[in-house]
Amino acid sequence: MQRKVSKNTKLKVIGGYSLLFLLTIVSTILIYREITKLIVNEGSVSDANRKLFIVSNTITNLYEAETLSNAFIQTNESRYFRNYVTILEETEANIDSLRDMTTQLNQILRLDTVTTLLQDKLKNLEDLVYVKRSLVPEDFYNQAIASIESGKDTTKQENVTVYSRMITTWDTTYVVTTKKRWFGRTETDSTLSITPSYHFVYDTLSYLTNPALSNTDTVVNILRTTWENVQKQQENISRQISRREYALIKQSTEISDQLKRILGEYEKEEIHHATLKQEKREQTVTTMIRIFAWIAVVAFILVVFFTFFILRDLSRSQRYRRELENANQYADQLLKSRERMILTVTHDIKSPLSSILGYIELLTKTPINDRQRYFLKNMQGSSNHILQLVGNLLDLSKLENNKMQVEEVVFNPYHLFQEIKDNFMPLAASKQLKLNSKFAQNLNTDYKGDALRIRQIITNILSNAVKYTAQGSISFTANLSVDNSHIILKIEDTGSGMTPEEQKLIFEEFTRLKSHSAIEGTGLGLTITLKLIHLLQGEIRLQSQPGSGSCFTIILPLKKAKVTHTAPSAPTPPAAEKSQHANNLSVLIVDDDPLQLAMTANMLANYDIHATTTTHPGEVIPLLKDRHFDLIFSDIQMPEMNGFELVRHIRTLPTPWAKELPIVALSADSDKQEEAYHQAGFTA
C-alpha cells in the first residue's frame, strides 16, 4: 500500500509540474505574439513619421526655391537659377521617396501632380528668362536704321555710291497651346514666340557738299514709326512677362496647396496611426493582463488541486511511514528478542550438551557391554547433531545481524583442502562412495584469507554431497584463476540432481526438497553457505539435472601472503613448565552448574589431575590466599559474579603470581571472539 501511495504521489507531482510547464509555454507564446504585434505597430508609426519629415523638408525646399526664383527674376543672375534647379531636383527626389513609401492611390496622384507642376514651373521660368532677354534696348536703333535705309532718296544726285548692310529684325507671335492638368482637367495657354529675321539693305548716298540738303522729315517719320513699333513690342513682351510671372506664382501656389494637402493627409494618417497605436497598445496591455489573470487563476487552481491531493497522499504516506516505523521497531525488537532468545537457548542447550557429551565420554571409559556402548554411540551422535544445529542457528543469527567478521590469516590452501578431504574420507567410505580430489600445486604456498569460513563453506557442500549421493563418486577440485586473484573450487557428485525449480529453493532458510525429505537435515546448511560466500565477496554457481548429479562452483578472492607467519601459541602456564608430570597439577574450577562442575572434575581425574571445585565465585579470592593453584577454569555466566569480573579481581591482587596465573574461560557463548577474552585477562 505504501508503494502504491508513493507511486500515485510521484505521478501527481510529475503531472502537476507538467501542466504548469505547459501553461508557462502557452502563456509565453501568447505574450510573445502580443509583443510582436506592438513592435510591428511601432514600425508602421515610424514610417509615418518619416513621411512627415520628408514632406516638411519638401515644403522648406519649395519656399527656398521660391525665394531663389524671385531673386533670379529681379537680378537675372545665373547662380540663382542654378541653385533653383538644384533645389527642384532635391524636391523631386523627396517626392519620389514619398511615392515609394505611399500605398494610397489619391496620395500617389497628388504626388504626380506636384511633379508635373514642378516641371511646368521650371519651363515657365525658362520662358520668362527668354522673354526678358528678348527685350533689348538696342533693337529700337536697329529697326530705326533699317527703316531709314529701306526708304528711297528724294534727291537725285550724281556721283552716287551704293552701300549694303545686314539688318536684323525680331518678329513676335503668340502660339496657343492646350495643357493637361491634374485629375484630367485641361487648360489653354498662349506662348509668346520671338523669331529673328535677317535681310540686306542697299543705299545710295552722294557726298554732297552741303549736308543741309538731306531729307530730314523722312528720318523723323521713320524714327517715329519705328519707336511706336518698338513700344508695341515692349508692351506685348511686358504682358507676356506678367502672364509668365502670374503663371509661376499660380503654379507655386498650386504646388504648395498640393503639398499642404499631402501634408495634411499625412498628418491625419499620423494621427490615425497614433490613435490606432494607442488603441492597440491598450488592447495589447489589456490582453496581456487578461492572459496573466487567466494564467494566475489556472495556476492557482492547479496548485490548490495538486497540493490538496499531494498533501493528502503525503499525510497518508506519513501515517503509513509511522506505522512502518512502528512495525520496523517492533520487528527490530522481535529480531533482538529472537537473537537474545537464540543466544540464550543455544547457551542453555550447549551447556547441558557439553555435560552430556562429557558424561558419555566418561561412560565410554567405564566397563560396559556392547549394547550399552551402542546406546552411548547413538546418544553421542544425537548430541553432536543438536550441537551442529545450535552452531548453525548461531551462525545464521550472526550473518543476519552483520556481526560475523571476516578475518584474514595466513594459511596454506593445499594443506587445508587435503585435511578437509581426509576428514570426509571415512564418511564417504561408510557409504561406499569414492571421493576424488585434485588440488593445483600453486596452492601449496601461503595465502591470506579467512580459512575458517572457507573450511565451513567446503564442509557444508561436501557434507551435502555425501549425504545426498547414494552411489557413485564425489569430486573435489581446487585451482587458481588466470590472474591468481581468485580460487575456484568445484564439488561435483553423482547424486539424484535437481530441477531448475528446486535449484531456486535450496538456498532458502529451512527449506528441504520433497525428493530428499527422508534424509536428515535442517535446511540451513546451504543458506549459511551462500551468506558466507557473499560475506567473503565471492560467488557460487550451480549446475544440476535430475538423474545426472550436481556441480557446485565456488569462486572466492584470495591474496598471496608476502611473508609467512606462524600462528601465535598460547602462553604456557608457569606451573606447567616446571611440572614434568600432570598429577602434580593443582586446578581450581569455578562454575554455578553442579553437573558441569562434577563432569569437568571427573574428566580431569582421568588424567590424574586434582581439581578443587566451587559454585560460588566469591570463594575464589580466599582460596587463592590460602592455597596455590597452577590453573583456574572459570565459567563466564554466573549469577553472583561473571567470569570477567572474577578475572579482573584476580589480576588486581597484590601478589606477583596473580598476574601470571593461567586462567581459562569456560563458556557456551560463541558470540565473543577469543581476542575479547585475552583483553579481559584470560589466558585462553
XYZ file of C-alpha atoms in Angstrom:
684
model
C 0.000 0.000 0.000
C 2.864 2.359 0.862
C 4.453 1.722 -2.524
C 1.140 2.407 -4.280
C 0.649 5.715 -2.411
C 4.235 6.745 -3.166
C 3.747 5.922 -6.835
C 0.485 7.908 -7.015
C 2.109 10.885 -5.284
C 5.002 10.788 -7.715
C 2.618 10.716 -10.680
C 0.623 13.634 -9.257
C 3.749 15.699 -8.674
C 5.014 14.963 -12.190
C 1.585 15.688 -13.676
C 1.273 18.976 -11.762
C 4.693 20.198 -12.839
C 3.987 19.097 -16.415
C 0.734 21.068 -16.529
C 2.427 24.135 -15.040
C 5.228 23.812 -17.570
C 2.696 23.512 -20.416
C 0.813 26.517 -19.061
C 4.058 28.501 -18.988
C 4.807 27.629 -22.626
C 1.296 28.592 -23.799
C 1.366 31.879 -21.896
C 4.823 32.692 -23.252
C 3.632 32.116 -26.829
C 0.542 34.300 -26.342
C 2.501 37.136 -24.734
C 5.158 36.901 -27.440
C 2.506 37.291 -30.112
C 1.067 40.392 -28.437
C 4.504 41.968 -28.036
C 5.283 41.208 -31.693
C 2.093 42.992 -32.792
C 3.058 46.004 -30.690
C 6.544 46.103 -32.238
C 5.065 45.896 -35.770
C 2.748 48.806 -34.982
C 5.681 50.838 -33.703
C 7.448 50.176 -37.015
C 4.496 51.467 -39.056
C 4.324 54.598 -36.914
C 7.982 55.281 -37.529
C 7.276 55.108 -41.306
C 4.564 57.750 -40.936
C 6.994 59.986 -39.012
C 9.500 59.602 -41.795
C 6.856 60.635 -44.376
C 6.083 63.743 -42.337
C 9.738 64.641 -42.176
C 10.138 64.298 -45.961
C 7.019 66.400 -46.639
C 8.208 69.129 -44.264
C 11.623 69.111 -45.908
C 9.958 69.369 -49.358
C 7.896 72.413 -48.339
C 11.005 74.077 -46.946
C 12.795 73.441 -50.231
C 9.869 74.934 -52.157
C 9.946 78.101 -50.057
C 13.659 78.377 -50.650
C 13.151 77.747 -54.392
C 10.512 80.480 -54.500
C 12.964 82.904 -52.938
C 15.662 81.945 -55.436
C 13.280 82.308 -58.375
C 12.275 85.822 -57.230
C 15.919 86.757 -56.809
C 16.674 85.420 -60.267
C 13.776 87.359 -61.809
C 14.923 90.560 -60.137
C 18.671 90.257 -60.743
C 18.762 87.882 -63.724
C 21.891 86.258 -62.242
C 22.583 82.681 -63.334
C 23.748 81.421 -59.889
C 20.226 81.887 -58.511
C 18.870 79.866 -61.392
C 21.386 77.049 -60.835
C 20.549 76.891 -57.123
C 16.900 76.943 -58.023
C 17.334 73.941 -60.358
C 19.344 72.046 -57.697
C 16.643 72.559 -55.070
C 13.952 71.445 -57.508
C 15.924 68.248 -58.181
C 16.135 67.566 -54.436
C 12.418 68.225 -54.181
C 11.677 65.760 -56.977
C 13.898 63.172 -55.216
C 11.896 63.683 -51.998
C 8.666 63.263 -53.941
C 9.994 60.043 -55.470
C 10.798 58.781 -51.953
C 7.287 59.662 -50.818
C 5.835 57.882 -53.842
C 7.780 54.712 -52.900
C 6.546 54.882 -49.295
C 2.925 55.635 -50.175
C 0.340 52.961 -50.832
C -2.819 55.110 -51.137
C -3.837 55.947 -54.733
C -5.081 59.508 -54.066
C -1.795 60.495 -52.474
C 0.160 58.976 -55.357
C -1.921 61.056 -57.810
C -1.232 64.206 -55.769
C 2.486 63.464 -55.835
C 2.325 63.022 -59.632
C 0.556 66.401 -59.898
C 3.271 68.060 -57.789
C 5.924 66.592 -60.075
C 4.104 67.929 -63.174
C 3.696 71.371 -61.594
C 7.376 71.487 -60.727
C 8.275 70.670 -64.311
C 5.832 73.315 -65.620
C 7.212 75.854 -63.162
C 10.715 75.246 -64.370
C 9.559 75.532 -68.002
C 7.716 78.823 -67.324
C 10.753 80.218 -65.564
C 12.898 79.336 -68.554
C 10.327 81.019 -70.884
C 10.279 84.095 -68.671
C 14.054 84.335 -68.840
C 13.878 84.014 -72.607
C 11.235 86.747 -72.917
C 13.178 89.137 -70.729
C 16.284 88.605 -72.731
C 14.352 89.471 -75.936
C 13.543 92.907 -74.565
C 16.826 94.630 -75.551
C 17.052 98.496 -75.951
C 19.345 98.361 -78.956
C 16.564 96.707 -81.027
C 14.969 100.146 -81.428
C 18.055 101.593 -83.003
C 18.490 98.664 -85.326
C 14.912 98.905 -86.521
C 15.130 102.692 -86.991
C 18.254 102.486 -89.058
C 16.793 99.646 -91.103
C 13.657 101.733 -91.810
C 15.679 104.767 -92.850
C 17.865 102.775 -95.127
C 14.963 100.951 -96.688
C 13.396 104.248 -97.890
C 14.281 105.929 -101.287
C 16.297 109.118 -101.576
C 14.268 112.194 -102.529
C 17.115 113.943 -104.309
C 18.861 112.747 -107.404
C 22.500 113.385 -107.419
C 25.335 112.284 -109.431
C 28.425 110.619 -108.217
C 26.340 108.179 -106.065
C 27.946 105.411 -104.095
C 25.925 102.206 -103.291
C 26.207 100.777 -99.734
C 24.942 97.373 -98.465
C 24.186 96.486 -94.790
C 22.542 93.488 -92.952
C 19.551 94.440 -90.878
C 18.218 92.110 -88.050
C 14.540 92.289 -87.146
C 12.563 90.435 -84.410
C 9.099 89.087 -85.155
C 6.817 88.315 -82.193
C 3.845 85.924 -82.436
C 1.553 84.171 -79.899
C 1.169 80.366 -80.021
C -1.947 78.866 -78.376
C -1.294 75.507 -76.526
C -3.509 73.145 -74.556
C -2.093 71.698 -71.276
C -3.456 68.757 -69.234
C -3.784 69.460 -65.570
C -4.345 67.081 -62.628
C -7.445 64.924 -62.327
C -7.999 65.034 -66.155
C -8.626 68.871 -66.363
C -7.240 70.759 -69.445
C -6.287 74.452 -69.755
C -5.421 76.644 -72.814
C -2.451 78.938 -72.736
C -0.727 81.330 -75.215
C 3.004 81.414 -75.523
C 4.978 84.362 -76.927
C 7.260 83.299 -79.763
C 10.037 85.694 -80.876
C 11.684 84.865 -84.206
C 14.706 86.823 -85.543
C 14.974 87.608 -89.366
C 17.968 88.868 -91.283
C 17.995 90.955 -94.626
C 20.369 93.256 -96.526
C 19.660 96.948 -97.283
C 21.293 98.825 -100.200
C 21.558 102.576 -100.030
C 22.981 105.242 -102.353
C 24.180 108.430 -100.916
C 26.058 111.176 -102.672
C 28.690 113.073 -100.997
C 27.050 116.341 -101.011
C 28.991 119.373 -100.358
C 26.021 120.694 -98.409
C 24.639 118.267 -95.766
C 21.649 120.502 -95.139
C 20.136 119.296 -98.334
C 19.340 115.845 -96.704
C 15.723 114.968 -96.265
C 15.235 115.230 -92.511
C 11.480 114.941 -92.447
C 11.660 111.370 -93.754
C 14.060 110.341 -90.998
C 11.819 111.765 -88.326
C 8.844 109.905 -89.682
C 10.788 106.676 -89.830
C 12.043 107.106 -86.304
C 8.571 107.863 -85.001
C 7.108 104.845 -86.698
C 9.897 102.627 -85.545
C 9.604 103.870 -81.966
C 5.908 103.183 -81.967
C 6.502 99.665 -83.206
C 9.125 99.064 -80.524
C 6.769 100.396 -77.868
C 4.103 97.987 -79.027
C 6.572 95.092 -78.889
C 7.668 96.058 -75.391
C 4.086 96.238 -74.245
C 3.444 92.803 -75.669
C 6.601 91.398 -74.005
C 5.683 93.068 -70.709
C 2.238 91.487 -70.850
C 3.847 88.153 -71.625
C 6.270 88.570 -68.706
C 3.387 89.456 -66.405
C 1.486 86.420 -67.655
C 4.534 84.202 -67.053
C 5.086 85.656 -63.602
C 1.435 85.123 -62.791
C 1.651 81.558 -64.083
C 4.744 80.939 -61.939
C 3.030 82.367 -58.869
C -0.065 80.309 -59.585
C 1.951 77.144 -60.079
C 3.890 77.793 -56.864
C 0.596 78.299 -55.072
C -0.852 75.114 -56.554
C 2.278 73.150 -55.668
C 2.184 74.495 -52.121
C -1.531 73.688 -51.888
C -0.947 70.162 -53.127
C 1.895 69.648 -50.699
C -0.190 71.091 -47.897
C -2.968 68.697 -48.778
C -0.488 65.825 -48.815
C 0.987 67.033 -45.539
C -2.494 67.256 -44.084
C -3.232 63.729 -45.266
C -0.002 62.513 -43.726
C -0.813 64.351 -40.515
C -4.216 62.741 -40.490
C -2.557 59.411 -41.226
C -0.102 60.031 -38.376
C -2.909 60.927 -36.014
C -4.826 57.894 -37.191
C -1.791 55.675 -36.702
C -1.103 57.213 -33.310
C -4.716 56.573 -32.331
C -4.544 53.020 -33.627
C -1.213 52.584 -31.889
C -2.662 53.755 -28.594
C -5.727 51.584 -29.049
C -3.643 48.557 -29.979
C -1.265 49.268 -27.115
C -4.171 49.444 -24.713
C -5.684 46.363 -26.316
C -2.361 44.540 -26.063
C -1.926 45.566 -22.434
C -5.500 44.514 -21.721
C -4.938 41.190 -23.476
C -1.687 40.613 -21.596
C -3.367 41.473 -18.287
C -6.184 39.089 -19.175
C -3.648 36.389 -20.099
C -1.762 36.930 -16.851
C -5.012 36.827 -14.921
C -6.101 33.578 -16.564
C -2.648 32.118 -16.068
C -2.689 33.102 -12.405
C -6.183 31.684 -11.939
C -5.369 28.418 -13.728
C -2.021 28.117 -11.956
C -3.684 28.792 -8.598
C -6.347 26.189 -9.315
C -3.687 23.658 -10.382
C -1.560 24.398 -7.330
C -4.536 24.119 -4.986
C -5.770 20.983 -6.732
C -2.472 19.138 -6.734
C -1.477 20.499 -3.328
C -4.658 19.067 -1.856
C -4.104 15.628 -3.343
C -0.366 15.638 -2.717
C -0.831 16.722 0.906
C -3.461 14.067 1.303
C -1.093 11.470 -0.111
C 1.766 12.826 1.996
C -0.334 12.695 5.155
C -1.351 9.177 4.239
C 2.265 8.369 3.437
C 3.343 9.874 6.766
C 0.775 7.759 8.533
C 1.957 4.668 6.699
C 5.534 5.694 7.414
C 4.806 5.989 11.128
C 3.070 2.639 11.027
C 6.005 1.206 9.096
C 8.479 2.706 11.570
C 6.491 1.244 14.409
C 6.404 -2.072 12.582
C 10.147 -1.825 11.937
C 10.782 -1.021 15.579
C 8.601 -3.926 16.545
C 10.418 -6.130 14.016
C 13.784 -4.908 15.357
C 12.628 -5.715 18.850
C 11.493 -9.105 17.634
C 14.847 -9.658 15.908
C 16.722 -8.577 19.016
C 14.442 -10.736 21.122
C 14.996 -13.607 18.717
C 18.738 -13.003 18.823
C 18.727 -12.934 22.625
C 16.492 -15.975 22.626
C 18.789 -17.819 20.222
C 21.850 -16.859 22.266
C 20.123 -17.842 25.495
C 18.662 -21.051 24.109
C 21.883 -22.075 22.389
C 23.844 -21.298 25.534
C 21.376 -23.210 27.668
C 21.452 -26.064 25.154
C 25.214 -26.137 24.705
C 25.882 -26.214 28.432
C 23.893 -29.394 29.145
C 25.035 -30.840 25.809
C 28.599 -30.349 26.913
C 27.727 -32.178 30.135
C 26.001 -34.951 28.176
C 28.942 -35.333 25.822
C 31.316 -35.249 28.762
C 29.419 -37.897 30.692
C 29.142 -40.021 27.526
C 32.904 -39.789 27.190
C 33.267 -40.742 30.858
C 30.881 -43.691 30.427
C 32.745 -44.994 27.396
C 35.827 -45.325 29.579
C 33.990 -47.438 32.155
C 33.436 -51.214 31.869
C 30.281 -51.504 29.684
C 28.910 -54.121 27.322
C 28.434 -53.733 23.580
C 24.747 -52.891 23.833
C 25.488 -50.069 26.266
C 28.282 -48.863 24.010
C 25.817 -48.855 21.068
C 23.387 -46.753 23.083
C 26.118 -44.338 24.095
C 27.232 -44.008 20.472
C 23.696 -43.125 19.394
C 23.426 -40.626 22.236
C 26.720 -39.082 21.213
C 25.562 -38.815 17.550
C 22.295 -37.167 18.532
C 24.114 -34.754 20.816
C 26.550 -33.835 18.071
C 23.631 -33.293 15.721
C 21.958 -30.976 18.229
C 25.273 -29.207 18.743
C 25.636 -28.726 14.981
C 22.099 -27.355 14.770
C 22.845 -24.925 17.561
C 26.002 -23.830 15.736
C 24.058 -23.262 12.518
C 21.472 -21.154 14.339
C 24.207 -19.046 15.877
C 25.951 -18.588 12.529
C 22.677 -17.650 10.821
C 21.897 -15.117 13.548
C 25.340 -13.537 13.223
C 25.082 -13.358 9.434
C 21.619 -11.781 9.535
C 22.747 -9.152 12.061
C 26.064 -8.459 10.259
C 28.013 -9.484 13.340
C 30.188 -12.072 11.667
C 33.593 -10.592 10.920
C 35.965 -11.639 8.155
C 39.416 -12.467 9.479
C 42.457 -12.616 7.231
C 45.018 -15.130 8.394
C 47.944 -16.724 6.638
C 47.296 -20.351 5.699
C 48.224 -22.979 3.139
C 45.156 -23.743 0.948
C 46.641 -27.015 -0.305
C 47.075 -28.399 3.220
C 43.632 -27.081 4.261
C 41.851 -28.805 1.356
C 43.828 -32.003 1.936
C 42.806 -32.000 5.589
C 39.120 -31.452 4.720
C 39.293 -34.271 2.186
C 40.907 -36.619 4.725
C 38.164 -35.840 7.256
C 35.470 -36.815 4.738
C 37.169 -39.997 3.552
C 35.732 -42.211 6.354
C 32.228 -40.774 5.852
C 32.367 -41.423 2.087
C 33.796 -44.924 2.629
C 30.943 -45.769 5.028
C 28.531 -45.171 2.108
C 30.839 -46.952 -0.361
C 31.413 -43.675 -2.254
C 34.656 -42.755 -3.977
C 35.997 -39.322 -3.012
C 38.318 -37.924 -5.701
C 40.345 -34.786 -5.206
C 42.779 -32.719 -7.236
C 44.426 -29.553 -5.981
C 46.691 -27.278 -8.033
C 50.332 -27.242 -6.902
C 50.461 -23.430 -6.974
C 48.101 -23.553 -3.957
C 50.857 -25.174 -1.885
C 52.084 -21.843 -0.525
C 50.986 -19.181 1.939
C 47.895 -17.104 1.175
C 45.839 -14.632 3.157
C 42.142 -15.213 3.776
C 39.515 -16.409 6.214
C 40.480 -20.057 6.423
C 37.756 -20.844 8.995
C 34.925 -19.590 6.726
C 36.423 -21.323 3.676
C 36.553 -24.576 5.666
C 32.935 -24.086 6.752
C 31.778 -23.459 3.147
C 33.546 -26.527 1.750
C 32.428 -28.679 4.673
C 28.761 -27.767 4.217
C 28.770 -28.519 0.473
C 30.828 -31.734 0.838
C 28.570 -32.989 3.635
C 25.511 -32.412 1.434
C 27.220 -34.162 -1.497
C 27.965 -37.208 0.639
C 24.528 -37.070 2.272
C 22.516 -36.870 -0.992
C 24.632 -39.252 -3.104
C 23.547 -42.877 -2.834
C 26.160 -44.381 -5.131
C 28.944 -43.307 -7.426
C 31.625 -40.758 -6.607
C 32.305 -37.236 -5.401
C 34.908 -34.971 -6.960
C 36.612 -32.093 -5.137
C 39.000 -29.840 -7.132
C 40.697 -26.517 -6.414
C 42.513 -24.180 -8.845
C 43.604 -20.574 -9.119
C 42.158 -18.121 -11.628
C 44.217 -16.858 -14.548
C 45.202 -13.669 -12.716
C 45.870 -15.591 -9.440
C 43.418 -13.335 -7.585
C 40.639 -15.887 -7.007
C 40.411 -19.516 -6.017
C 37.987 -21.723 -7.944
C 36.501 -24.661 -6.022
C 34.413 -27.363 -7.676
C 32.439 -30.063 -5.829
C 30.653 -32.475 -8.146
C 28.575 -35.540 -7.197
C 26.645 -38.273 -8.967
C 23.516 -37.902 -6.867
C 19.891 -37.556 -7.926
C 20.287 -33.980 -9.193
C 17.756 -31.136 -9.071
C 15.212 -29.491 -11.311
C 15.500 -25.719 -12.089
C 12.672 -25.027 -9.617
C 14.459 -26.977 -6.892
C 17.703 -25.136 -7.582
C 15.977 -21.850 -6.673
C 14.714 -23.269 -3.364
C 17.765 -24.955 -1.879
C 19.389 -21.687 -0.717
C 16.302 -20.550 1.232
C 16.098 -20.901 5.010
C 14.601 -24.064 6.489
C 13.786 -25.384 3.025
C 14.090 -29.046 2.172
C 13.323 -30.684 -1.139
C 10.487 -33.199 -1.296
C 12.741 -35.707 -3.015
C 15.128 -35.555 -0.017
C 12.544 -35.396 2.765
C 13.564 -38.804 4.102
C 17.141 -37.657 4.643
C 18.007 -35.963 7.907
C 18.723 -32.220 7.736
C 17.666 -28.747 8.906
C 17.742 -26.813 5.628
C 20.206 -24.214 6.945
C 23.494 -25.509 5.568
C 23.293 -24.038 2.045
C 21.644 -20.839 3.340
C 24.595 -20.244 5.657
C 26.988 -21.247 2.875
C 25.511 -18.682 0.468
C 25.674 -15.919 3.105
C 29.286 -16.835 3.945
C 30.250 -16.694 0.250
C 28.666 -13.254 -0.063
C 30.419 -12.215 3.146
C 33.748 -13.152 1.541
C 32.697 -11.230 -1.642
C 32.611 -14.394 -3.719
C 30.027 -16.135 -5.850
C 28.553 -19.620 -6.237
C 27.232 -21.333 -9.354
C 25.090 -24.438 -9.561
C 24.678 -26.806 -12.478
C 22.344 -29.739 -11.993
C 19.972 -32.005 -13.883
C 17.639 -34.623 -12.495
C 19.394 -38.010 -12.515
C 22.789 -36.511 -13.526
C 24.061 -35.167 -10.233
C 25.063 -31.632 -9.254
C 28.119 -29.439 -9.590
C 28.790 -26.506 -7.234
C 31.388 -23.952 -8.392
C 32.639 -21.514 -5.764
C 34.808 -18.508 -6.647
C 36.444 -16.714 -3.707
C 39.011 -13.879 -3.612
C 42.413 -14.890 -2.270
C 45.555 -12.858 -1.645
C 49.046 -14.255 -1.716
C 50.936 -13.655 1.521
C 54.237 -11.825 1.206
C 55.668 -13.120 4.459
C 54.779 -16.376 6.166
C 53.793 -16.012 9.795
C 53.250 -18.815 12.296
C 50.201 -18.721 14.496
C 50.966 -17.435 17.997
C 50.879 -20.138 20.564
C 49.021 -19.783 23.809
C 51.102 -18.797 26.829
C 52.457 -21.788 28.682
C 51.469 -21.789 32.332
C 54.485 -21.297 34.558
C 53.498 -24.165 36.789
C 53.160 -26.463 33.766
C 56.660 -25.566 32.585
C 58.074 -26.580 35.960
C 55.991 -29.734 36.242
C 57.102 -32.849 34.479
C 54.014 -34.904 35.426
C 50.348 -33.986 35.176
C 49.498 -35.461 38.592
C 51.460 -32.650 40.200
C 48.984 -30.014 38.909
C 46.527 -28.288 41.187
C 43.449 -26.938 39.388
C 40.595 -24.703 40.608
C 37.228 -24.983 38.758
C 34.543 -22.305 39.179
C 31.029 -22.981 37.762
C 27.490 -22.387 39.017
C 26.268 -25.634 37.395
C 26.985 -28.575 39.732
C 26.579 -31.142 36.958
C 29.041 -29.358 34.708
C 31.361 -28.892 37.643
C 31.270 -32.587 38.583
C 31.710 -33.699 34.976
C 34.760 -31.451 34.499
C 36.327 -32.643 37.748
C 35.816 -36.304 36.788
C 37.323 -35.736 33.329
C 40.412 -34.147 34.914
C 40.599 -37.042 37.357
C 41.037 -39.407 34.412
C 44.311 -37.590 33.782
C 45.286 -37.791 37.494
C 44.735 -34.055 37.905
C 43.433 -32.967 41.308
C 40.672 -30.397 40.974
C 39.143 -28.134 43.573
C 35.608 -27.041 42.704
C 33.343 -24.258 43.858
C 29.960 -22.928 42.709
C 30.468 -19.515 44.304
C 32.847 -17.060 42.586
C 33.167 -15.117 45.852
C 35.096 -18.036 47.394
C 37.881 -17.854 44.801
C 39.863 -14.959 46.349
C 40.027 -16.579 49.852
C 41.038 -19.904 48.277
C 43.855 -18.219 46.363
C 45.136 -16.633 49.547
C 45.173 -19.981 51.415
C 46.334 -22.352 48.666
C 48.442 -22.382 45.491
C 46.812 -23.356 42.191
C 48.599 -23.971 38.882
C 45.471 -23.370 36.719
C 41.971 -21.923 37.064
C 38.931 -22.871 34.939
C 36.150 -20.293 35.239
C 32.646 -20.163 33.792
C 31.525 -16.845 32.288
C 27.808 -16.591 33.030
C 27.334 -16.937 36.781
C 24.673 -15.243 38.938
C 26.880 -13.890 41.751
C 29.803 -12.663 39.647
C 30.532 -13.265 35.948
C 33.840 -14.570 34.733
C 35.121 -11.189 33.525
C 34.640 -9.626 36.966
C 36.301 -12.596 38.598
C 39.410 -12.458 36.415
C 39.665 -8.702 36.983
C 39.657 -9.225 40.758
C 42.293 -11.937 40.471
C 44.592 -9.840 38.300
C 44.398 -6.918 40.761
C 45.621 -8.972 43.746
C 48.830 -7.521 45.285
C 50.842 -10.689 44.669
C 53.229 -11.206 41.723
C 51.850 -14.632 40.812
C 48.300 -13.175 40.393
C 49.295 -11.531 37.073
C 50.961 -14.732 35.778
C 48.401 -17.294 36.981
C 46.838 -19.094 33.933
C 43.050 -18.600 33.827
C 40.971 -20.418 31.170
C 37.410 -19.303 30.300
C 34.679 -21.952 30.010
C 31.648 -20.654 28.076
C 28.985 -21.823 25.673
C 28.697 -18.232 24.311
C 30.299 -18.261 20.876
C 29.323 -14.626 20.143
C 32.588 -13.247 21.507
C 35.923 -13.695 19.796
C 38.926 -15.145 21.584
C 40.639 -11.772 21.454
C 37.956 -10.334 23.755
C 38.838 -12.944 26.412
C 42.547 -12.173 26.103
C 41.888 -8.460 26.544
C 39.776 -9.155 29.641
C 42.727 -11.000 31.292
C 42.051 -14.641 30.428
C 44.953 -16.775 29.297
C 42.825 -18.886 26.893
